[in-house]
Structures are given as C-alpha cells and as structure tokens.
Coordinates of N, CA and C in Angstrom, one line a residue:
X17 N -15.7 8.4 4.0 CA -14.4 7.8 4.2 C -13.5 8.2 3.0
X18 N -14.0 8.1 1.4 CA -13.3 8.9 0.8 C -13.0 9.9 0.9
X19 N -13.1 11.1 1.0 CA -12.5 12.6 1.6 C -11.6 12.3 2.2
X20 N -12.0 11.6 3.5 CA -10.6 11.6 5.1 C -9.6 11.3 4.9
X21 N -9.5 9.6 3.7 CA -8.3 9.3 2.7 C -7.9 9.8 2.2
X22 N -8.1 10.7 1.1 CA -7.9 11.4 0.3 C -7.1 12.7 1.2
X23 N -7.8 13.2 2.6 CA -7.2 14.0 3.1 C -6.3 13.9 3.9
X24 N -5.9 12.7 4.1 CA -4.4 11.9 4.5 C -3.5 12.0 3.5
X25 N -3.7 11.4 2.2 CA -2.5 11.7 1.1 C -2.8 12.7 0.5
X26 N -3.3 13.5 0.9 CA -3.3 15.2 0.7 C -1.9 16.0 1.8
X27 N -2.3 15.4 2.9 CA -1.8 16.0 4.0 C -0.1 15.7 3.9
X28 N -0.4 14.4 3.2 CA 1.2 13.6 3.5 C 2.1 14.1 2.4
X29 N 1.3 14.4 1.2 CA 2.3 15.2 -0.2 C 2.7 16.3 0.1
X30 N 1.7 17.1 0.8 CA 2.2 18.5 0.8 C 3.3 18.6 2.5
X31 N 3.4 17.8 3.1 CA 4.7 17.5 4.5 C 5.4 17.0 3.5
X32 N 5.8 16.2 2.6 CA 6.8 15.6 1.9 C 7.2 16.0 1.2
X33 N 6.4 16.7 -0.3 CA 6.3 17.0 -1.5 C 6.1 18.8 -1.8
X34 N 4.7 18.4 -1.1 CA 4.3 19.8 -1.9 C 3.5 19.8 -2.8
X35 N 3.1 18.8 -3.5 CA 2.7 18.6 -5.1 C 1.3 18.1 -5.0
X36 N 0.2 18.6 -4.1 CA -0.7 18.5 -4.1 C -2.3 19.3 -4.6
X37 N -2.7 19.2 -5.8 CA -3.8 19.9 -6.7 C -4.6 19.5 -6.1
X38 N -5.6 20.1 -5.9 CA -7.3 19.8 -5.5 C -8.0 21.0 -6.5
X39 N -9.3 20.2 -7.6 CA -9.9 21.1 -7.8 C -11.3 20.7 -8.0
X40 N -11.8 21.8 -7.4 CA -13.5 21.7 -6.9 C -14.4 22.1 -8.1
X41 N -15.6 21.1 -8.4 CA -16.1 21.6 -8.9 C -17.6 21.6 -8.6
X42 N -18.8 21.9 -9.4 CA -20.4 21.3 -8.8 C -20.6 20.5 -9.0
X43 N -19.9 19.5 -10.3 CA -20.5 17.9 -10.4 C -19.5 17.4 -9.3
X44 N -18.2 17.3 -9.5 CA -17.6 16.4 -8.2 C -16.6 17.1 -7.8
X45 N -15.4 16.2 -7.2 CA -14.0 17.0 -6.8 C -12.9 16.3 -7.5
X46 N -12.0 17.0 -8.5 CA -11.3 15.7 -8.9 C -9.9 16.4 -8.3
X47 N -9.3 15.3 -7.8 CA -7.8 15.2 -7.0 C -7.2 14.9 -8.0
X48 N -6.4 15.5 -8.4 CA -5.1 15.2 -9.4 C -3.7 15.5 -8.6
X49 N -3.0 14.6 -8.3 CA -1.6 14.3 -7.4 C -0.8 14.6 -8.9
X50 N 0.3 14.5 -8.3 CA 1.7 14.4 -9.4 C 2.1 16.0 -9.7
X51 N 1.2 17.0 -9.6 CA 2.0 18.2 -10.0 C 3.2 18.3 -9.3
X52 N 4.2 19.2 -10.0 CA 5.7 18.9 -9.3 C 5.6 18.2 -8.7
X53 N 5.4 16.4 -8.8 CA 6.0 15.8 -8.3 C 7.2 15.2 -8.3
X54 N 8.3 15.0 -7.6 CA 9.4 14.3 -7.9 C 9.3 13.2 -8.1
X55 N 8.4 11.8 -8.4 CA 8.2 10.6 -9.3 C 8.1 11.4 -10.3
X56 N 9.2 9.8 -10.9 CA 9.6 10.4 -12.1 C 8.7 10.0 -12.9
X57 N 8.3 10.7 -14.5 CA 7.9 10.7 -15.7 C 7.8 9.2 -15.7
X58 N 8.7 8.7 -16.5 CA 8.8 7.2 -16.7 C 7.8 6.3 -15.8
X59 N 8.3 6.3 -14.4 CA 7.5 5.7 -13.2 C 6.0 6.4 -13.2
X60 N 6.0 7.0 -13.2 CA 4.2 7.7 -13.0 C 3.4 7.5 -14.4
X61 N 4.0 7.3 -15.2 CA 3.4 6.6 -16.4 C 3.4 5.1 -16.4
X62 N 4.2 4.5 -16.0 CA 4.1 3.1 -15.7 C 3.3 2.5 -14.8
X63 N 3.2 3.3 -13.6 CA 2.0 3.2 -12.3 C 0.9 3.5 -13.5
X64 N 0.6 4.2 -13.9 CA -0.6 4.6 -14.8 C -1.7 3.2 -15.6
X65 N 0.0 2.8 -16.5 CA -0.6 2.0 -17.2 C -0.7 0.5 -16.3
X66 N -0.2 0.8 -15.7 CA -0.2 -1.1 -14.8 C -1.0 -0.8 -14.0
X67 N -1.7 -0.2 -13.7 CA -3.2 0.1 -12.9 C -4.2 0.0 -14.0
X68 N -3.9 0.6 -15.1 CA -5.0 0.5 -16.0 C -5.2 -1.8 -16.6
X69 N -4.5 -1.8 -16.6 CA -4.7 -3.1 -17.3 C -4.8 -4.2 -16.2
X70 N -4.6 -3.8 -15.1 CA -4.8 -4.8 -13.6 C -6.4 -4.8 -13.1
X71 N -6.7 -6.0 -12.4 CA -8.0 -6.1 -12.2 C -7.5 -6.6 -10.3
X72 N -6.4 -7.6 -10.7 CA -6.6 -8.8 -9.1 C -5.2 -8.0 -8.4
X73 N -5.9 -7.3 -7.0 CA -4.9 -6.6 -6.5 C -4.9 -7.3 -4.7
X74 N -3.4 -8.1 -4.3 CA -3.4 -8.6 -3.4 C -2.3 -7.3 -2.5
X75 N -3.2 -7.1 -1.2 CA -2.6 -6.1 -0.1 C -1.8 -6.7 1.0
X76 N -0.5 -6.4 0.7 CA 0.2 -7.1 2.2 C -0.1 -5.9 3.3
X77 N -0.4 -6.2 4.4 CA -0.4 -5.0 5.6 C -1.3 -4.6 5.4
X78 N -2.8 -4.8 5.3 CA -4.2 -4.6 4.8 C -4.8 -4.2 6.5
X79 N -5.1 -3.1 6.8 CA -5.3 -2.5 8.2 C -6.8 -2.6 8.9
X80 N -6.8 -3.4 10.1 CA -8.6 -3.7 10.4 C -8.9 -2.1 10.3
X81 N -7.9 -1.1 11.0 CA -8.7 0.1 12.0 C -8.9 1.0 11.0
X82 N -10.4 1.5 10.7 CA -10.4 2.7 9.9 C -10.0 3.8 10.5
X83 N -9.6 4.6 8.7 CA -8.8 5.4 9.7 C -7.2 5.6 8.9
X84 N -6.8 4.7 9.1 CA -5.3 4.0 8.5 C -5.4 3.9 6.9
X85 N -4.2 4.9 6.4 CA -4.5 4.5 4.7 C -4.3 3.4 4.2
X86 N -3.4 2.0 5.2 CA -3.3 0.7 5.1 C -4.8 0.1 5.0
X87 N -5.7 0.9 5.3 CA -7.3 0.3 5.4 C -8.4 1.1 4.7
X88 N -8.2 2.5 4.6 CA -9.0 3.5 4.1 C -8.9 3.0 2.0
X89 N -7.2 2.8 1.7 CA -7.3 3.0 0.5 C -7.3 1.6 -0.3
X90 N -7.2 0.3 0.4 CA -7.4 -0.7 -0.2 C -8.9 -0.8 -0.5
X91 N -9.6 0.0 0.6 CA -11.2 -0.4 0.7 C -11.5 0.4 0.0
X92 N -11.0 1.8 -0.2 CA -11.5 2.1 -1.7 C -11.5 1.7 -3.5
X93 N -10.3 1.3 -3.3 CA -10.1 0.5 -4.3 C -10.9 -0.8 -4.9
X94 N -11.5 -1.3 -3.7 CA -12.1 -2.6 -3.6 C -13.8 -2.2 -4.2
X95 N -13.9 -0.8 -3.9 CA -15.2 -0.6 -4.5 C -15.2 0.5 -5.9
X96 N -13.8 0.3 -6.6 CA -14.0 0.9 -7.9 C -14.0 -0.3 -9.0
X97 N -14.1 -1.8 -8.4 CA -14.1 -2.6 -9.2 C -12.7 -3.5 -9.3
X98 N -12.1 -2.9 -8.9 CA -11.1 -4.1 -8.4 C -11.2 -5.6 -7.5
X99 N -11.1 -6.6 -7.7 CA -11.0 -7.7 -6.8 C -9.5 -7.4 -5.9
X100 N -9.9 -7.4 -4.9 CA -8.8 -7.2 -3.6 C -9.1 -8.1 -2.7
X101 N -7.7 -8.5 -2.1 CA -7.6 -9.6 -0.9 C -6.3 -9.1 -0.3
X102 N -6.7 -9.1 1.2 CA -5.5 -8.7 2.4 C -4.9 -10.0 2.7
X103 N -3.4 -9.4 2.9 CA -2.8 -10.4 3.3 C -2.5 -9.6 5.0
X104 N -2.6 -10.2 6.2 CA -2.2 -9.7 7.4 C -2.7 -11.2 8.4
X105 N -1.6 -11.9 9.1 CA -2.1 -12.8 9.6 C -2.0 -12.8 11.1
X106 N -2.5 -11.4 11.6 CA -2.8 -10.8 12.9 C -4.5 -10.3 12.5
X107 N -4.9 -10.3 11.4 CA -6.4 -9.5 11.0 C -7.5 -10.7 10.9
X108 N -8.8 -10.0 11.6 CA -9.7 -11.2 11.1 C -9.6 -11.6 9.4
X109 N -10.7 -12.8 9.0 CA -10.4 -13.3 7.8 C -11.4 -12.3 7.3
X110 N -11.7 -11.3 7.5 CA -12.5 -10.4 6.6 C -13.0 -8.7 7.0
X111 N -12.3 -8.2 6.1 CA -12.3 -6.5 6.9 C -13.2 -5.6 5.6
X112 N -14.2 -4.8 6.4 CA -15.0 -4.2 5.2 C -15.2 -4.6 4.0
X113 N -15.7 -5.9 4.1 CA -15.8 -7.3 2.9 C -14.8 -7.5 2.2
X114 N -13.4 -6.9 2.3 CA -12.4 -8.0 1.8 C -11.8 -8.6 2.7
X115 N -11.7 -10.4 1.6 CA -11.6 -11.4 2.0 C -10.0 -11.3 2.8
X116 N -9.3 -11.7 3.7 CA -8.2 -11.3 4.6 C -8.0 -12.9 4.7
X117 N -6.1 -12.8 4.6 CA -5.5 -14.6 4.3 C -4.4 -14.2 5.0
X118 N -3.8 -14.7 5.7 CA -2.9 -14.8 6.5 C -1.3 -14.9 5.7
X119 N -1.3 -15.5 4.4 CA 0.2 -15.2 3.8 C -0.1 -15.0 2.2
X120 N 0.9 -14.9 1.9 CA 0.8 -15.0 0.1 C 0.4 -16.0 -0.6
X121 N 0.8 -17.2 0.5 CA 0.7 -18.2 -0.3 C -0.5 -18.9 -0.5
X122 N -1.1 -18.0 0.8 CA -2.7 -18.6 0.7 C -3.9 -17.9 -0.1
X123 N -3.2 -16.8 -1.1 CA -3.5 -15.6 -2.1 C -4.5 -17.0 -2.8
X124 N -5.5 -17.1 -3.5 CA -6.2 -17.9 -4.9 C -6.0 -17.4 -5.6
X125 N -6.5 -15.8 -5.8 CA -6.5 -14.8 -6.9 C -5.2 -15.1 -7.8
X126 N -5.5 -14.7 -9.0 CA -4.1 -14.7 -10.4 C -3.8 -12.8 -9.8
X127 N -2.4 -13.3 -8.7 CA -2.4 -11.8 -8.7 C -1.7 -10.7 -10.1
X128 N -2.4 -9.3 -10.3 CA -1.8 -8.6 -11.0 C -0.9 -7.6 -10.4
X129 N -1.1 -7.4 -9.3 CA -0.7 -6.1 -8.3 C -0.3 -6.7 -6.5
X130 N 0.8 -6.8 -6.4 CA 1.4 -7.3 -5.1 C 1.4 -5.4 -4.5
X131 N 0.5 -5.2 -3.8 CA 0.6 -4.0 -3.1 C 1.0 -3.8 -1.6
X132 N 2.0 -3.1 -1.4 CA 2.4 -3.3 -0.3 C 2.4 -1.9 1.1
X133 N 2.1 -2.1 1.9 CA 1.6 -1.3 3.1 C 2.3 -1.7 4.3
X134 N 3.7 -2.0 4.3 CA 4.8 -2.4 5.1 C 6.0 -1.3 5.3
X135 N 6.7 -1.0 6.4 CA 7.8 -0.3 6.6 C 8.4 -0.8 5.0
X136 N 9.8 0.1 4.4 CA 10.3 -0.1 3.7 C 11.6 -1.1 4.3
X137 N 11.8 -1.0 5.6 CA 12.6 -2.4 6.0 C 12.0 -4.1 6.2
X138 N 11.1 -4.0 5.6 CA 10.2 -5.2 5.6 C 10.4 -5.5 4.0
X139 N 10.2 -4.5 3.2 CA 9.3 -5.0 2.1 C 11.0 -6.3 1.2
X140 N 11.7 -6.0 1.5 CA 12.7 -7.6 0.8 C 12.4 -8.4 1.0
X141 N 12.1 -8.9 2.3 CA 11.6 -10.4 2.7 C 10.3 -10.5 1.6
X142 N 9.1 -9.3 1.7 CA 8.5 -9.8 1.0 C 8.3 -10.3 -0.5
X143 N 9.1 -9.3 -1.4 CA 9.7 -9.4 -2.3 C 10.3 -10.8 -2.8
X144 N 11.3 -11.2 -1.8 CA 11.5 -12.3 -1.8 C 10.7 -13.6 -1.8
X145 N 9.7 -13.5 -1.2 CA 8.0 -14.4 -1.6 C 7.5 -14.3 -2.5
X146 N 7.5 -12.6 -2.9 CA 6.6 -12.8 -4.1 C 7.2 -13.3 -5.5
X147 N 8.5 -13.3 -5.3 CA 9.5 -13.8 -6.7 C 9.6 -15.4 -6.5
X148 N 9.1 -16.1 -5.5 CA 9.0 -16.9 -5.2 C 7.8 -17.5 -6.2
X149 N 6.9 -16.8 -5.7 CA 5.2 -17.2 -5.9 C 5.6 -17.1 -7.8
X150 N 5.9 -16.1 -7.8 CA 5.6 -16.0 -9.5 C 6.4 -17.1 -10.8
X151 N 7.4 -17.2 -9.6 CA 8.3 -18.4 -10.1 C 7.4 -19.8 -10.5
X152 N 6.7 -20.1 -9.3 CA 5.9 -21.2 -8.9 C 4.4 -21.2 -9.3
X153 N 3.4 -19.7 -9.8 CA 2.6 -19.7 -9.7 C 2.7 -19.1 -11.0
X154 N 3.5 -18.5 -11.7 CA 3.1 -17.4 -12.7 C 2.7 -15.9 -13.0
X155 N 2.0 -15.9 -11.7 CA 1.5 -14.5 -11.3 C 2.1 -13.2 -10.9
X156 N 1.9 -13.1 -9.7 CA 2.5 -11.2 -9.5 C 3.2 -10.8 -10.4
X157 N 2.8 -10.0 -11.3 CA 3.5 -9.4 -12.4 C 3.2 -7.1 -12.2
X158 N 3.1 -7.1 -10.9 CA 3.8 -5.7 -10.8 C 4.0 -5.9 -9.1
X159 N 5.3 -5.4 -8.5 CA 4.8 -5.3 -7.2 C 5.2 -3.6 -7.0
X160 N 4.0 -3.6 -6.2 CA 3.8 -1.8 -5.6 C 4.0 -1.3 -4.6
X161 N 4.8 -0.5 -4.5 CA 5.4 0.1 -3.0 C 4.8 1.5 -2.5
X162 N 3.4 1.4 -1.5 CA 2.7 2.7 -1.3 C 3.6 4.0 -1.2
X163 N 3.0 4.9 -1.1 CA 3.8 5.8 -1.0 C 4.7 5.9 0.2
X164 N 5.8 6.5 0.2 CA 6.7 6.7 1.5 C 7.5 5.3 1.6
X165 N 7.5 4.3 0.5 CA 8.1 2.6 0.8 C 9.0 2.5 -0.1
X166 N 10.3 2.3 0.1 CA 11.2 2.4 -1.2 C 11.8 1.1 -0.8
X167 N 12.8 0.6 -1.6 CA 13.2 -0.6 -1.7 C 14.4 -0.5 -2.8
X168 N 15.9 -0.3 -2.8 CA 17.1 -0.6 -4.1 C 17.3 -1.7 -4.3
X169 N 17.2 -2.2 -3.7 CA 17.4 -4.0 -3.5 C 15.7 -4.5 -4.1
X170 N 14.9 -4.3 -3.6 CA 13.7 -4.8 -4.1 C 13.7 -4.2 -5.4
X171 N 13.8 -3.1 -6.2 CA 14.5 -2.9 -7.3 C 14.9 -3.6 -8.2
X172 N 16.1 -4.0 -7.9 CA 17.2 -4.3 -8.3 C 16.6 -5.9 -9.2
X173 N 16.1 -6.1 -8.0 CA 15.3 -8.1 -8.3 C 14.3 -8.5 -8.8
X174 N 13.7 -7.0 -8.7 CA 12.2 -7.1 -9.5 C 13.0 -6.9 -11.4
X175 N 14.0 -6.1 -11.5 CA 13.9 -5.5 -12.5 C 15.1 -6.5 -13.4
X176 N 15.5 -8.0 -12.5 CA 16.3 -9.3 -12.9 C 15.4 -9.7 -13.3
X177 N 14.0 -10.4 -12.5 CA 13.2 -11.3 -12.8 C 11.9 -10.4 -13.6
X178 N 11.8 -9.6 -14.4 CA 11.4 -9.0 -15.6 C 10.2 -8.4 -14.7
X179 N 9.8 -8.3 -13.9 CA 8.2 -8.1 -12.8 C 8.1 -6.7 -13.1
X180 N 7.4 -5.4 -13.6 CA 7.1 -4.0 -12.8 C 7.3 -4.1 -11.6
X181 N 7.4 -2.9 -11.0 CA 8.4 -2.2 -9.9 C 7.7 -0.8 -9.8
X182 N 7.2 -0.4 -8.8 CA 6.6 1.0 -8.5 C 6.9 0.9 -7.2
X183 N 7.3 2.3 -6.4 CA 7.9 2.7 -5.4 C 7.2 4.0 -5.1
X184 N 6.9 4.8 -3.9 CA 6.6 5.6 -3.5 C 5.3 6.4 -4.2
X185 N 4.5 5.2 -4.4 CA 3.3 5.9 -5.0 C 2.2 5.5 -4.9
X186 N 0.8 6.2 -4.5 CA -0.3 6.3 -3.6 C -1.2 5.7 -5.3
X187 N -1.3 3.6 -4.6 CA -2.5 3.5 -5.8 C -3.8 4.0 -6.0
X188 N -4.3 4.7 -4.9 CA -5.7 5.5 -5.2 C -5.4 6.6 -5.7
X189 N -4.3 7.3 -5.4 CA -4.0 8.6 -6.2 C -4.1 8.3 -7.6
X190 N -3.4 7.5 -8.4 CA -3.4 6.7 -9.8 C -5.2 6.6 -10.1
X191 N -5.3 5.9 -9.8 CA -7.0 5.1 -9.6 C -7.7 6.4 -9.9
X192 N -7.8 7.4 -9.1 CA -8.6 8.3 -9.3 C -7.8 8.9 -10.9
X193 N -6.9 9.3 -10.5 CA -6.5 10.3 -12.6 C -6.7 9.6 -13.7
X194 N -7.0 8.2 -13.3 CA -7.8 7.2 -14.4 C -9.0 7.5 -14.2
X195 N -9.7 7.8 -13.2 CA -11.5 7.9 -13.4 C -11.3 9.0 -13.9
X196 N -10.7 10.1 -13.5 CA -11.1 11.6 -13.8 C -10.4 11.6 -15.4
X197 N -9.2 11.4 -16.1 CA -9.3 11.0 -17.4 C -10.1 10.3 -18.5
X198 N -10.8 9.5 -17.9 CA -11.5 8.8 -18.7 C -12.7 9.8 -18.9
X199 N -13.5 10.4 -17.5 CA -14.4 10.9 -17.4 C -14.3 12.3 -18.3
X200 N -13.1 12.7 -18.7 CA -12.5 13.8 -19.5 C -12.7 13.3 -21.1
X201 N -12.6 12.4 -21.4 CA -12.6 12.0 -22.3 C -14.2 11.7 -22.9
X202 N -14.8 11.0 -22.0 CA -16.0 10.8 -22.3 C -17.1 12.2 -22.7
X203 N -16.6 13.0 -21.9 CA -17.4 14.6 -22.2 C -17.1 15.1 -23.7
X204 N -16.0 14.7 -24.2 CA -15.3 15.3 -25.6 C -16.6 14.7 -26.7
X205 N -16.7 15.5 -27.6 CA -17.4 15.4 -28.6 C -17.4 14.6 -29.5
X206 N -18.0 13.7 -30.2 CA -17.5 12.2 -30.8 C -16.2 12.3 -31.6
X207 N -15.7 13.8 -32.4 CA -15.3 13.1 -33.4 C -13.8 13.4 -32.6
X208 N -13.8 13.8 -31.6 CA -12.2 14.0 -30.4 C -12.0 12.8 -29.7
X209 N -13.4 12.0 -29.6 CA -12.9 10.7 -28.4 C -11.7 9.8 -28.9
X210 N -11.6 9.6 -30.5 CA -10.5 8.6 -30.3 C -9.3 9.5 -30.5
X211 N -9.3 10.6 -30.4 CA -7.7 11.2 -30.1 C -7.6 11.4 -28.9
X212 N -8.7 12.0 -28.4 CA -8.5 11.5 -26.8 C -8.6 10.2 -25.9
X213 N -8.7 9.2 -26.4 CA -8.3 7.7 -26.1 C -7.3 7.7 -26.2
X214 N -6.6 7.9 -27.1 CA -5.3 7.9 -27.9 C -4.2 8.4 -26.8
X215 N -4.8 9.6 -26.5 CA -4.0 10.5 -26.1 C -3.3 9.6 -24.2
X216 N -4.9 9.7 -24.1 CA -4.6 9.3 -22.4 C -3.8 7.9 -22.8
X217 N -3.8 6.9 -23.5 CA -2.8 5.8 -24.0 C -1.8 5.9 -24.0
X218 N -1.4 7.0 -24.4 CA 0.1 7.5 -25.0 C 1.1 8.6 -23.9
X219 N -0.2 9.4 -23.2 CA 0.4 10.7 -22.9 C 0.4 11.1 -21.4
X220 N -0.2 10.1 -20.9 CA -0.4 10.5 -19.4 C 0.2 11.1 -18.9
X221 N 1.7 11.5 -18.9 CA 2.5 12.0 -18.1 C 2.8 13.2 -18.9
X222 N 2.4 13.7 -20.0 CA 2.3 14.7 -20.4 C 0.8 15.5 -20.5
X223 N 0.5 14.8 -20.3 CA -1.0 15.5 -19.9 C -1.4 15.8 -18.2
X224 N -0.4 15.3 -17.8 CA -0.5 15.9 -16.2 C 0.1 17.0 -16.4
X225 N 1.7 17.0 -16.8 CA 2.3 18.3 -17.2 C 1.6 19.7 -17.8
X226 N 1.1 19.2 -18.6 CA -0.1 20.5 -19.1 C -1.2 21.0 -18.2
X227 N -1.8 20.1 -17.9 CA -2.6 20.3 -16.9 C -2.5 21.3 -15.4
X228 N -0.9 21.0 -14.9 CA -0.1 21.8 -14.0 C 0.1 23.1 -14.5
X229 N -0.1 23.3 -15.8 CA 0.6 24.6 -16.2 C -0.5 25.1 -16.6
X230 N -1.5 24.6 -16.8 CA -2.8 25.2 -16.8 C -3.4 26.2 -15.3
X231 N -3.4 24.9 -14.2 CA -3.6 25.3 -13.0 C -3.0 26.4 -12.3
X232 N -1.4 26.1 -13.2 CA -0.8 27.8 -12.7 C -1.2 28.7 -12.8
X233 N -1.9 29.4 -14.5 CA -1.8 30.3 -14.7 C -3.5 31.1 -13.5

C-alpha cells in the first residue's frame, strides 16, 4: 500500500509540478518531493517543522475505499507513530484501525494537526469550526491543507487567530524527508551528529536545495 500511495503523489507532482525525485537504493527507497518545487521555502520549512513537533493528527475527509490518498495516506501516517482520528460522518466508526467520529467536535484527542482531505470549496466552513474549537478547546494549533487544497480566506484567519497554516502539501511527503533525514543523520559518524541535528533543525529547506543540485549533476 505504501508504493501505490506514494505512486499517486508521484503521479500527481509530476501532472502538476514536475518536481518529483525518486531514489533507489538496496537498503530502501527514499522519496524526496520538493525538488523545484513551487511551495515556497518558508512554507516547506514550516510544514517540516510542524510535523516534526506534532504527534495528535485529526483527518477531516478520512476515505473507507483503499485506494484513495484520503485513505492510503492518513493510514500511513497512523503507522509511523502518529495518533490519528477521521473525521467523516458518512464512514463506519473505524477504518484500518483508525478510530472515525462523525464531526470535530466529537475529536477527544488535544489536536496538533487539523488535516484536511476536502475540495478547497469546503475547506472555510471547516476552518471556521476549527477556530471555533481552539477558541473553546485550546487545541488545533496547525491546520493543513493536502495537496491540491488552497484556501486565501482560510489564510487570511488562520494567520488573525495566530494558528499555522499549510496549503498544498502532501503530509506523507513531509513525514517521509523526516525519516529519510533523520536516518541521514544517524549514519554520520559521532563526532558530525550534532552538526547534523543542528543542521536538519535549522536547514531543511536548504538541504533539500543541495540535495537537488546534487541529483542534477
């Protein structure tokens, strides 16, 4: 199931973008997105770090049918250690063991990540809930717009009521350049690991950069 996903927002960057790196190796395959991508710097470093420090990730539009990246990439997520819960109140109460709730408001979790898997003509209403909830609850403190989901108005509101804000970007694509960074890191020789801690801390978005111009030559 991972591959198929992965070869969905493979398929979908390079129809859209273009900006799609795959490189193979004999221990595994690591997918690195973002080369020329047009998300910007700022934003792709921000998705970075608000994925790194998130644990409780609630899915609006959480998909029964495998198959669907609404279903393929929450369920991956759900087994890299994340706690995830769908919100869809057309879905049974439980899809490839995550727990599935019919609104936000029936969310328990302290959410960190409002993820969303809705037309981008949907996503204000929801918006509008979840500034609601955080008002009332404290929580949602990033909301994420999958790839292909934009929102200037949901923007606009997120960036009044102080929330993170990510738009058009694939959180398993993220998810993965944090395993495959870390796992970069971990191989470095003791006395590089804390500059390379450091680094991936500080540099993500310049270390994708290098990396692309590595791959060119």
């Amino acid at each position: 199931m991972e591959h198929f996903a992965m070869d969905r927002c493979k398929a979908s960057n390079r129809q859209r973008r273009g900006h799609v790196v795959v490189i193979e190796s004999p221990a595994y395959e690591l997918i690195v997105l973002f080369a020329e991508s047009d998300m910007a710097h700022d934003m792709m470093e921000l998705a970075i770090e608000t994925l790194r420090s998130s644990i409780n990730i609630a899915v609006v539009g959480l998909s029964r049918y495998p198959g669907k990246p609404a279903h393929d990439i929450p369920v991956l997520i759900s087994r890299k250690g994340y706690n995830v819960v769908g919100i869809n109140p057309s879905a049974p109460s439980s899809i490839a063991g995550i727990e599935v709730v019919g609104s936000l408001i029936e969310v328990e979790l302290d959410i960190d990540i409002l993820c969303l898997f809705r037309p981008s003509s949907d996503t204000d209403a929801i918006i509008d809930e979840a500034l609601e909830r955080r008002e009332r609850d404290g929580d949602v403190h990033c909301i994420w717009l999958q790839e292909g989901i934009t929102s200037k108005e949901g923007a606009r509101k997120c960036a009044e009521a102080g929330i993170t804000y990510i738009e058009d970007s694939c959180i398993y694509v993220i998810q993965q350049y944090l395993r495959w960074s870390h796992s970069v890191v971990m191989r470095l020789p003791l006395p590089y690991k804390v500059y390379g801690t450091q680094l991936l801390a500080d540099k993500h978005s310049h270390m994708i950069r290098s990396l692309r111009k590595c791959i060119d030559r």
